PDB file of C-alpha atoms in Angstrom:
ATOM      1  CA  LEU A   1     -24.978   2.633   9.980  1.00 47.00           C
ATOM      2  CA  PHE A   2     -23.493   2.887  13.486  1.00 49.00           C
ATOM      3  CA  LEU A   3     -22.258   6.410  12.828  1.00 48.00           C
ATOM      4  CA  ASN A   4     -25.679   7.522  11.464  1.00 55.00           C
ATOM      5  CA  VAL A   5     -27.524   6.072  14.446  1.00 47.00           C
ATOM      6  CA  TYR A   6     -25.179   7.644  16.947  1.00 54.00           C
ATOM      7  CA  GLU A   7     -25.319  10.953  15.163  1.00 54.00           C
ATOM      8  CA  THR A   8     -29.071  10.982  15.528  1.00 51.00           C
ATOM      9  CA  LEU A   9     -28.844  10.275  19.239  1.00 50.00           C
ATOM     10  CA  MET A  10     -26.242  13.076  19.569  1.00 54.00           C
ATOM     11  CA  GLU A  11     -28.534  15.584  17.941  1.00 53.00           C
ATOM     12  CA  GLU A  12     -31.285  14.745  20.422  1.00 47.00           C
ATOM     13  CA  SER A  13     -28.930  15.008  23.420  1.00 52.00           C
ATOM     14  CA  ASN A  14     -28.850  18.153  25.495  1.00 52.00           C
ATOM     15  CA  LYS A  15     -26.066  17.102  27.885  1.00 55.00           C
ATOM     16  CA  GLU A  16     -23.150  18.574  26.035  1.00 53.00           C
ATOM     17  CA  ASP A  17     -22.327  21.176  28.624  1.00 52.00           C
ATOM     18  CA  GLU A  18     -20.466  18.756  30.954  1.00 62.00           C
ATOM     19  CA  ASN A  19     -20.583  15.434  29.175  1.00 87.00           C
ATOM     20  CA  TYR A  20     -17.087  14.126  28.414  1.00 90.00           C
ATOM     21  CA  TYR A  21     -18.476  11.200  26.405  1.00 90.00           C
ATOM     22  CA  TYR A  22     -20.670  13.532  24.312  1.00 89.00           C
ATOM     23  CA  TRP A  23     -17.606  15.433  23.193  1.00 92.00           C
ATOM     24  CA  TYR A  24     -15.559  12.265  22.734  1.00 93.00           C
ATOM     25  CA  MET A  25     -18.229  10.777  20.398  1.00 91.00           C
ATOM     26  CA  LYS A  26     -18.644  14.113  18.602  1.00 90.00           C
ATOM     27  CA  GLY A  27     -14.913  14.104  17.868  1.00 93.00           C
ATOM     28  CA  PHE A  28     -15.111  10.446  16.838  1.00 91.00           C
ATOM     29  CA  LEU A  29     -18.002  11.143  14.454  1.00 91.00           C
ATOM     30  CA  VAL A  30     -16.375  14.256  12.962  1.00 91.00           C
ATOM     31  CA  ILE A  31     -13.114  12.446  12.083  1.00 90.00           C
ATOM     32  CA  ASN A  32     -14.739   9.268  10.823  1.00 88.00           C
ATOM     33  CA  LYS A  33     -17.602  10.794   8.902  1.00 86.00           C
ATOM     34  CA  ASP A  34     -16.264  14.206   7.735  1.00 86.00           C
ATOM     35  CA  GLY A  35     -12.559  13.715   8.101  1.00 90.00           C
ATOM     36  CA  ASP A  36     -12.291  17.108   9.796  1.00 93.00           C
ATOM     37  CA  LYS A  37      -9.131  16.726  11.945  1.00 94.00           C
ATOM     38  CA  ASN A  38      -9.133  20.186  13.443  1.00 94.00           C
ATOM     39  CA  LYS A  39     -12.710  19.924  14.624  1.00 95.00           C
ATOM     40  CA  ALA A  40     -12.075  16.465  16.017  1.00 95.00           C
ATOM     41  CA  ILE A  41      -9.050  17.780  17.979  1.00 95.00           C
ATOM     42  CA  GLU A  42     -11.219  20.635  19.334  1.00 95.00           C
ATOM     43  CA  TYR A  43     -13.905  18.187  20.506  1.00 95.00           C
ATOM     44  CA  PHE A  44     -11.459  15.706  22.036  1.00 95.00           C
ATOM     45  CA  TYR A  45      -9.906  18.462  24.109  1.00 96.00           C
ATOM     46  CA  LYS A  46     -13.373  19.507  25.295  1.00 94.00           C
ATOM     47  CA  SER A  47     -13.880  15.922  26.344  1.00 94.00           C
ATOM     48  CA  LEU A  48     -10.657  15.993  28.379  1.00 95.00           C
ATOM     49  CA  LYS A  49     -11.791  19.182  29.983  1.00 93.00           C
ATOM     50  CA  TYR A  50     -14.614  17.251  31.711  1.00 93.00           C
ATOM     51  CA  LYS A  51     -12.746  13.966  32.203  1.00 93.00           C
ATOM     52  CA  GLU A  52      -9.004  14.214  31.860  1.00 94.00           C
ATOM     53  CA  ASP A  53      -8.419  10.556  32.726  1.00 93.00           C
ATOM     54  CA  TYR A  54     -10.518   9.117  29.897  1.00 93.00           C
ATOM     55  CA  TYR A  55      -7.736   7.192  28.130  1.00 90.00           C
ATOM     56  CA  LYS A  56      -9.689   6.678  24.856  1.00 91.00           C
ATOM     57  CA  THR A  57      -9.701  10.402  24.238  1.00 94.00           C
ATOM     58  CA  HIS A  58      -5.930  10.584  24.752  1.00 94.00           C
ATOM     59  CA  ASN A  59      -5.586   7.692  22.339  1.00 90.00           C
ATOM     60  CA  GLU A  60      -7.512   9.442  19.579  1.00 93.00           C
ATOM     61  CA  LEU A  61      -5.483  12.574  20.070  1.00 95.00           C
ATOM     62  CA  ILE A  62      -2.250  10.546  19.610  1.00 92.00           C
ATOM     63  CA  LYS A  63      -3.353   9.485  16.250  1.00 90.00           C
ATOM     64  CA  LEU A  64      -4.416  12.993  15.162  1.00 93.00           C
ATOM     65  CA  LEU A  65      -1.403  14.893  16.554  1.00 93.00           C
ATOM     66  CA  VAL A  66       1.500  12.534  15.871  1.00 90.00           C
ATOM     67  CA  PHE A  67       2.295  13.920  12.404  1.00 87.00           C
ATOM     68  CA  SER A  68       1.675  17.638  12.888  1.00 87.00           C
ATOM     69  CA  PHE A  69       2.274  18.145  16.611  1.00 92.00           C
ATOM     70  CA  PRO A  70       4.511  15.295  17.721  1.00 92.00           C
ATOM     71  CA  ASP A  71       5.475  16.897  21.041  1.00 92.00           C
ATOM     72  CA  ARG A  72       1.824  16.938  22.092  1.00 94.00           C
ATOM     73  CA  ALA A  73       1.319  13.417  20.836  1.00 93.00           C
ATOM     74  CA  ILE A  74       4.092  12.220  23.208  1.00 93.00           C
ATOM     75  CA  GLN A  75       2.312  13.841  26.147  1.00 94.00           C
ATOM     76  CA  HIS A  76      -0.877  11.974  25.377  1.00 94.00           C
ATOM     77  CA  TYR A  77       1.023   8.743  24.721  1.00 90.00           C
ATOM     78  CA  ASN A  78       2.679   8.929  28.176  1.00 91.00           C
ATOM     79  CA  ARG A  79      -0.706   9.765  29.776  1.00 92.00           C
ATOM     80  CA  VAL A  80      -2.361   6.702  28.127  1.00 90.00           C
ATOM     81  CA  LYS A  81       0.344   4.419  29.406  1.00 86.00           C
ATOM     82  CA  GLU A  82      -0.318   5.755  32.942  1.00 89.00           C
ATOM     83  CA  LEU A  83      -4.131   5.308  32.638  1.00 88.00           C
ATOM     84  CA  ASP A  84      -4.388   2.008  30.711  1.00 81.00           C
ATOM     85  CA  LYS A  85      -2.139  -0.815  31.845  1.00 77.00           C
ATOM     86  CA  ASN A  86      -3.318  -2.859  28.904  1.00 77.00           C
ATOM     87  CA  PHE A  87      -2.402  -0.198  26.399  1.00 74.00           C
ATOM     88  CA  SER A  88      -0.937  -2.107  23.441  1.00 70.00           C
ATOM     89  CA  LEU A  89       0.083   0.469  20.777  1.00 70.00           C
ATOM     90  CA  ASN A  90       3.147  -0.840  18.962  1.00 80.00           C
ATOM     91  CA  GLU A  91       5.969   1.262  20.287  1.00 85.00           C
ATOM     92  CA  ASN A  92       8.081   1.126  17.157  1.00 89.00           C
ATOM     93  CA  GLU A  93       5.100   2.119  15.052  1.00 88.00           C
ATOM     94  CA  PHE A  94       4.517   5.077  17.367  1.00 90.00           C
ATOM     95  CA  TYR A  95       8.271   6.050  17.202  1.00 93.00           C
ATOM     96  CA  LEU A  96       8.122   5.783  13.408  1.00 93.00           C
ATOM     97  CA  ASN A  97       5.105   8.080  13.226  1.00 90.00           C
ATOM     98  CA  LEU A  98       6.716  10.513  15.608  1.00 93.00           C
ATOM     99  CA  ALA A  99       9.948  10.543  13.595  1.00 94.00           C
ATOM    100  CA  ASN A 100       7.992  11.147  10.396  1.00 92.00           C
ATOM    101  CA  GLY A 101       6.075  13.933  12.134  1.00 90.00           C
ATOM    102  CA  TYR A 102       9.260  15.630  13.277  1.00 93.00           C
ATOM    103  CA  LEU A 103      10.746  15.199   9.738  1.00 94.00           C
ATOM    104  CA  GLU A 104       7.614  16.894   8.331  1.00 90.00           C
ATOM    105  CA  THR A 105       8.142  19.882  10.680  1.00 89.00           C
ATOM    106  CA  ASN A 106      11.883  20.035   9.793  1.00 94.00           C
ATOM    107  CA  ASN A 107      12.924  19.020  13.350  1.00 95.00           C
ATOM    108  CA  TYR A 108      15.663  16.750  12.047  1.00 97.00           C
ATOM    109  CA  ALA A 109      17.378  16.128  15.390  1.00 95.00           C
ATOM    110  CA  LYS A 110      14.210  14.811  16.922  1.00 95.00           C
ATOM    111  CA  ALA A 111      13.378  12.740  13.798  1.00 96.00           C
ATOM    112  CA  ILE A 112      16.817  11.041  13.969  1.00 97.00           C
ATOM    113  CA  GLU A 113      16.344  10.449  17.753  1.00 96.00           C
ATOM    114  CA  TYR A 114      13.162   8.428  17.186  1.00 95.00           C
ATOM    115  CA  TYR A 115      14.420   6.655  14.139  1.00 97.00           C
ATOM    116  CA  GLU A 116      17.476   5.604  16.264  1.00 96.00           C
ATOM    117  CA  LYS A 117      15.062   4.234  18.930  1.00 95.00           C
ATOM    118  CA  ILE A 118      13.581   1.915  16.298  1.00 95.00           C
ATOM    119  CA  LEU A 119      17.088   0.756  15.286  1.00 95.00           C
ATOM    120  CA  GLU A 120      17.773  -0.305  18.871  1.00 94.00           C
ATOM    121  CA  THR A 121      15.363  -3.208  18.388  1.00 92.00           C
ATOM    122  CA  ASN A 122      15.802  -3.498  14.610  1.00 93.00           C
ATOM    123  CA  PRO A 123      19.535  -2.978  13.997  1.00 92.00           C
ATOM    124  CA  ASP A 124      19.399  -4.598  10.528  1.00 91.00           C
ATOM    125  CA  ASP A 125      16.828  -2.225   9.082  1.00 94.00           C
ATOM    126  CA  ILE A 126      18.935  -0.892   6.183  1.00 93.00           C
ATOM    127  CA  LYS A 127      16.100   1.223   4.790  1.00 94.00           C
ATOM    128  CA  LEU A 128      15.808   3.106   8.092  1.00 96.00           C
ATOM    129  CA  GLU A 129      19.570   3.423   8.392  1.00 96.00           C
ATOM    130  CA  THR A 130      19.638   4.914   4.902  1.00 95.00           C
ATOM    131  CA  LYS A 131      16.882   7.325   5.742  1.00 96.00           C
ATOM    132  CA  ILE A 132      18.909   8.665   8.704  1.00 97.00           C
ATOM    133  CA  ALA A 133      22.045   8.905   6.532  1.00 97.00           C
ATOM    134  CA  LEU A 134      20.180  10.889   3.905  1.00 96.00           C
ATOM    135  CA  ILE A 135      18.830  13.266   6.506  1.00 97.00           C
ATOM    136  CA  TYR A 136      22.407  14.004   7.518  1.00 98.00           C
ATOM    137  CA  LYS A 137      23.406  14.399   3.845  1.00 97.00           C
ATOM    138  CA  ASP A 138      20.471  16.212   2.289  1.00 96.00           C
ATOM    139  CA  ASP A 139      18.779  18.098   5.114  1.00 97.00           C
ATOM    140  CA  LEU A 140      21.500  18.806   7.691  1.00 97.00           C
ATOM    141  CA  LYS A 141      24.410  18.956   5.197  1.00 97.00           C
ATOM    142  CA  ASP A 142      26.375  17.120   7.790  1.00 97.00           C
ATOM    143  CA  TYR A 143      28.596  15.273   5.311  1.00 97.00           C
ATOM    144  CA  GLU A 144      30.934  13.814   7.932  1.00 96.00           C
ATOM    145  CA  ASN A 145      28.158  11.912   9.761  1.00 97.00           C
ATOM    146  CA  ALA A 146      26.527  11.057   6.437  1.00 97.00           C
ATOM    147  CA  GLU A 147      29.775   9.489   5.181  1.00 97.00           C
ATOM    148  CA  ILE A 148      30.246   7.428   8.385  1.00 96.00           C
ATOM    149  CA  ARG A 149      26.704   6.030   8.196  1.00 96.00           C
ATOM    150  CA  LEU A 150      26.745   5.353   4.491  1.00 96.00           C
ATOM    151  CA  LYS A 151      30.031   3.449   4.723  1.00 96.00           C
ATOM    152  CA  LYS A 152      28.540   1.293   7.461  1.00 94.00           C
ATOM    153  CA  ILE A 153      25.448   0.616   5.349  1.00 95.00           C
ATOM    154  CA  LEU A 154      27.682  -0.255   2.346  1.00 94.00           C
ATOM    155  CA  GLU A 155      29.466  -2.848   4.408  1.00 93.00           C
ATOM    156  CA  LYS A 156      26.106  -4.637   4.822  1.00 91.00           C
ATOM    157  CA  SER A 157      24.821  -4.008   1.324  1.00 87.00           C
ATOM    158  CA  PRO A 158      27.868  -3.552  -0.990  1.00 84.00           C
ATOM    159  CA  GLN A 159      25.993  -3.830  -4.270  1.00 80.00           C
ATOM    160  CA  GLU A 160      23.325  -1.225  -3.549  1.00 85.00           C
ATOM    161  CA  ASP A 161      23.676   1.526  -6.170  1.00 86.00           C
ATOM    162  CA  GLU A 162      21.589   3.992  -4.179  1.00 89.00           C
ATOM    163  CA  ILE A 163      24.034   3.773  -1.330  1.00 93.00           C
ATOM    164  CA  ILE A 164      27.102   3.840  -3.571  1.00 94.00           C
ATOM    165  CA  PHE A 165      25.750   6.983  -5.284  1.00 93.00           C
ATOM    166  CA  ALA A 166      24.763   8.661  -1.986  1.00 95.00           C
ATOM    167  CA  LEU A 167      28.281   8.064  -0.580  1.00 96.00           C
ATOM    168  CA  ALA A 168      29.885   9.347  -3.780  1.00 96.00           C
ATOM    169  CA  GLU A 169      27.724  12.465  -3.772  1.00 96.00           C
ATOM    170  CA  THR A 170      28.563  12.997  -0.046  1.00 97.00           C
ATOM    171  CA  LEU A 171      32.266  12.767  -0.684  1.00 97.00           C
ATOM    172  CA  TYR A 172      31.951  15.122  -3.693  1.00 95.00           C
ATOM    173  CA  LYS A 173      30.088  17.744  -1.682  1.00 94.00           C
ATOM    174  CA  ASN A 174      32.583  17.420   1.130  1.00 94.00           C
ATOM    175  CA  ASN A 175      35.453  18.310  -1.368  1.00 94.00           C
ATOM    176  CA  GLU A 176      36.764  14.742  -1.424  1.00 95.00           C
ATOM    177  CA  LYS A 177      36.342  14.725  -5.197  1.00 93.00           C
ATOM    178  CA  ASP A 178      39.034  12.160  -6.056  1.00 93.00           C
ATOM    179  CA  LYS A 179      37.383   9.573  -3.730  1.00 95.00           C
ATOM    180  CA  ALA A 180      33.956  10.514  -4.987  1.00 95.00           C
ATOM    181  CA  ILE A 181      34.947   9.882  -8.623  1.00 94.00           C
ATOM    182  CA  ILE A 182      36.044   6.310  -7.736  1.00 94.00           C
ATOM    183  CA  MET A 183      32.612   5.725  -6.105  1.00 94.00           C
ATOM    184  CA  PHE A 184      30.678   7.296  -9.004  1.00 93.00           C
ATOM    185  CA  SER A 185      32.486   4.977 -11.410  1.00 92.00           C
ATOM    186  CA  LYS A 186      31.136   1.989  -9.456  1.00 91.00           C
ATOM    187  CA  VAL A 187      27.481   2.940 -10.102  1.00 89.00           C
ATOM    188  CA  LYS A 188      26.078   0.547 -12.741  1.00 82.00           C
ATOM    189  CA  PRO A 189      22.662   0.428 -14.363  1.00 75.00           C
ATOM    190  CA  LYS A 190      20.307  -2.256 -13.058  1.00 69.00           C
ATOM    191  CA  LEU A 191      18.117  -4.466 -15.210  1.00 60.00           C
ATOM    192  CA  LEU A 192      14.698  -4.889 -13.646  1.00 54.00           C
ATOM    193  CA  ASP A 193      12.610  -7.905 -14.680  1.00 54.00           C
ATOM    194  CA  PHE A 194       8.863  -7.357 -14.376  1.00 48.00           C
ATOM    195  CA  GLY A 195       7.970 -10.828 -15.615  1.00 54.00           C
ATOM    196  CA  SER A 196       6.230 -11.768 -18.882  1.00 55.00           C
ATOM    197  CA  GLY A 197       9.320 -10.699 -20.791  1.00 52.00           C
ATOM    198  CA  SER A 198       8.970  -7.063 -19.607  1.00 46.00           C
ATOM    199  CA  LYS A 199      12.338  -5.611 -18.570  1.00 44.00           C
ATOM    200  CA  SER A 200      13.543  -2.149 -17.783  1.00 48.00           C
ATOM    201  CA  TYR A 201      16.761  -0.481 -16.634  1.00 49.00           C
ATOM    202  CA  SER A 202      16.721   1.537 -13.373  1.00 56.00           C
ATOM    203  CA  ASN A 203      19.083   4.345 -14.349  1.00 74.00           C
ATOM    204  CA  ARG A 204      18.564   7.303 -12.029  1.00 81.00           C
ATOM    205  CA  GLU A 205      21.755   6.817 -10.027  1.00 86.00           C
ATOM    206  CA  TYR A 206      23.675   5.760 -13.152  1.00 85.00           C
ATOM    207  CA  CYS A 207      22.733   8.914 -15.024  1.00 86.00           C
ATOM    208  CA  TYR A 208      23.488  11.303 -12.133  1.00 89.00           C
ATOM    209  CA  ALA A 209      26.835   9.584 -11.505  1.00 90.00           C
ATOM    210  CA  ASN A 210      27.838  10.085 -15.094  1.00 89.00           C
ATOM    211  CA  PHE A 211      26.833  13.756 -15.030  1.00 89.00           C
ATOM    212  CA  TYR A 212      29.016  14.192 -11.901  1.00 92.00           C
ATOM    213  CA  LEU A 213      31.876  12.392 -13.683  1.00 93.00           C
ATOM    214  CA  THR A 214      31.517  14.567 -16.812  1.00 92.00           C
ATOM    215  CA  ASN A 215      31.431  17.747 -14.724  1.00 91.00           C
ATOM    216  CA  PHE A 216      34.577  16.582 -12.822  1.00 92.00           C
ATOM    217  CA  TYR A 217      36.500  15.984 -16.032  1.00 92.00           C
ATOM    218  CA  ILE A 218      35.361  19.303 -17.523  1.00 93.00           C
ATOM    219  CA  ASN A 219      36.637  21.134 -14.413  1.00 91.00           C
ATOM    220  CA  LYS A 220      39.897  19.158 -14.742  1.00 90.00           C
ATOM    221  CA  LYS A 221      39.976  20.342 -18.341  1.00 93.00           C
ATOM    222  CA  ASP A 222      40.116  16.681 -19.418  1.00 93.00           C
ATOM    223  CA  LYS A 223      37.997  17.038 -22.571  1.00 92.00           C
ATOM    224  CA  GLN A 224      38.725  13.557 -23.777  1.00 93.00           C
ATOM    225  CA  LYS A 225      37.508  11.881 -20.504  1.00 92.00           C
ATOM    226  CA  ALA A 226      34.423  14.115 -20.348  1.00 92.00           C
ATOM    227  CA  THR A 227      33.572  13.257 -23.947  1.00 92.00           C
ATOM    228  CA  GLU A 228      34.132   9.532 -23.402  1.00 91.00           C
ATOM    229  CA  THR A 229      31.889   9.518 -20.280  1.00 89.00           C
ATOM    230  CA  LEU A 230      29.009  11.212 -22.092  1.00 86.00           C
ATOM    231  CA  GLN A 231      29.443   8.995 -25.148  1.00 87.00           C
ATOM    232  CA  ASN A 232      29.412   5.830 -23.000  1.00 81.00           C
ATOM    233  CA  MET A 233      26.096   6.890 -21.508  1.00 79.00           C
ATOM    234  CA  ARG A 234      24.708   7.759 -24.959  1.00 80.00           C
ATOM    235  CA  ASN A 235      25.816   4.394 -26.275  1.00 77.00           C
ATOM    236  CA  PHE A 236      24.125   2.611 -23.364  1.00 73.00           C
ATOM    237  CA  PHE A 237      20.817   4.256 -24.173  1.00 69.00           C
ATOM    238  CA  GLY A 238      21.232   3.576 -27.875  1.00 64.00           C
ATOM    239  CA  LEU A 239      21.688   7.214 -28.756  1.00 59.00           C
ATOM    240  CA  GLN A 240      23.960   8.465 -31.502  1.00 50.00           C
TER     241      GLN A 240
END
């Protein structure tokens, strides 16, 4: 109702030429009613043209730019902090959005930089540590750094199959195949209990680990080991 009323007032207004608040509300309406981010960004920048120090406009631009244009979002974030001493945006939430924005644009170094900022105040966030390690492993192909980070995570969470598998794959791709095989052998299927008697095995890492093991034994021309590995997996799934 508020949006409809204000839209009617906007249509009757003829002050758009130099009215910062007109363009601010026009941007606000476009994003909230139509979801048109590009138009909203255009209108918010028109608002700033007439009143650069209107902190609410900067605040809206932070939210719209953080995922696609993180560098520009940082500029508006810093400007809001200058203009509004009561500015209370959660810093870690902003860093997380920035990092995700940089990740979306393949700026991995910047993504890691802002994920690391969050870890400064949340050093036990294993999910975030894992995310950084996987960026090194999968995106940057920096297996040395990936190995260092995954080993540290494994010290905190030694039974986590996702980490065991990721470390094994890192070692394998870094031509440390003998060490990798030992790690792959440690990956076990997990039984998940969904309640009401419903149970299921989480087998993604287990399956991939066995495929790596089989391939390793084939390359070693160890047909017996390769066959045993595949048969063990078939037996586990009840296949003949």
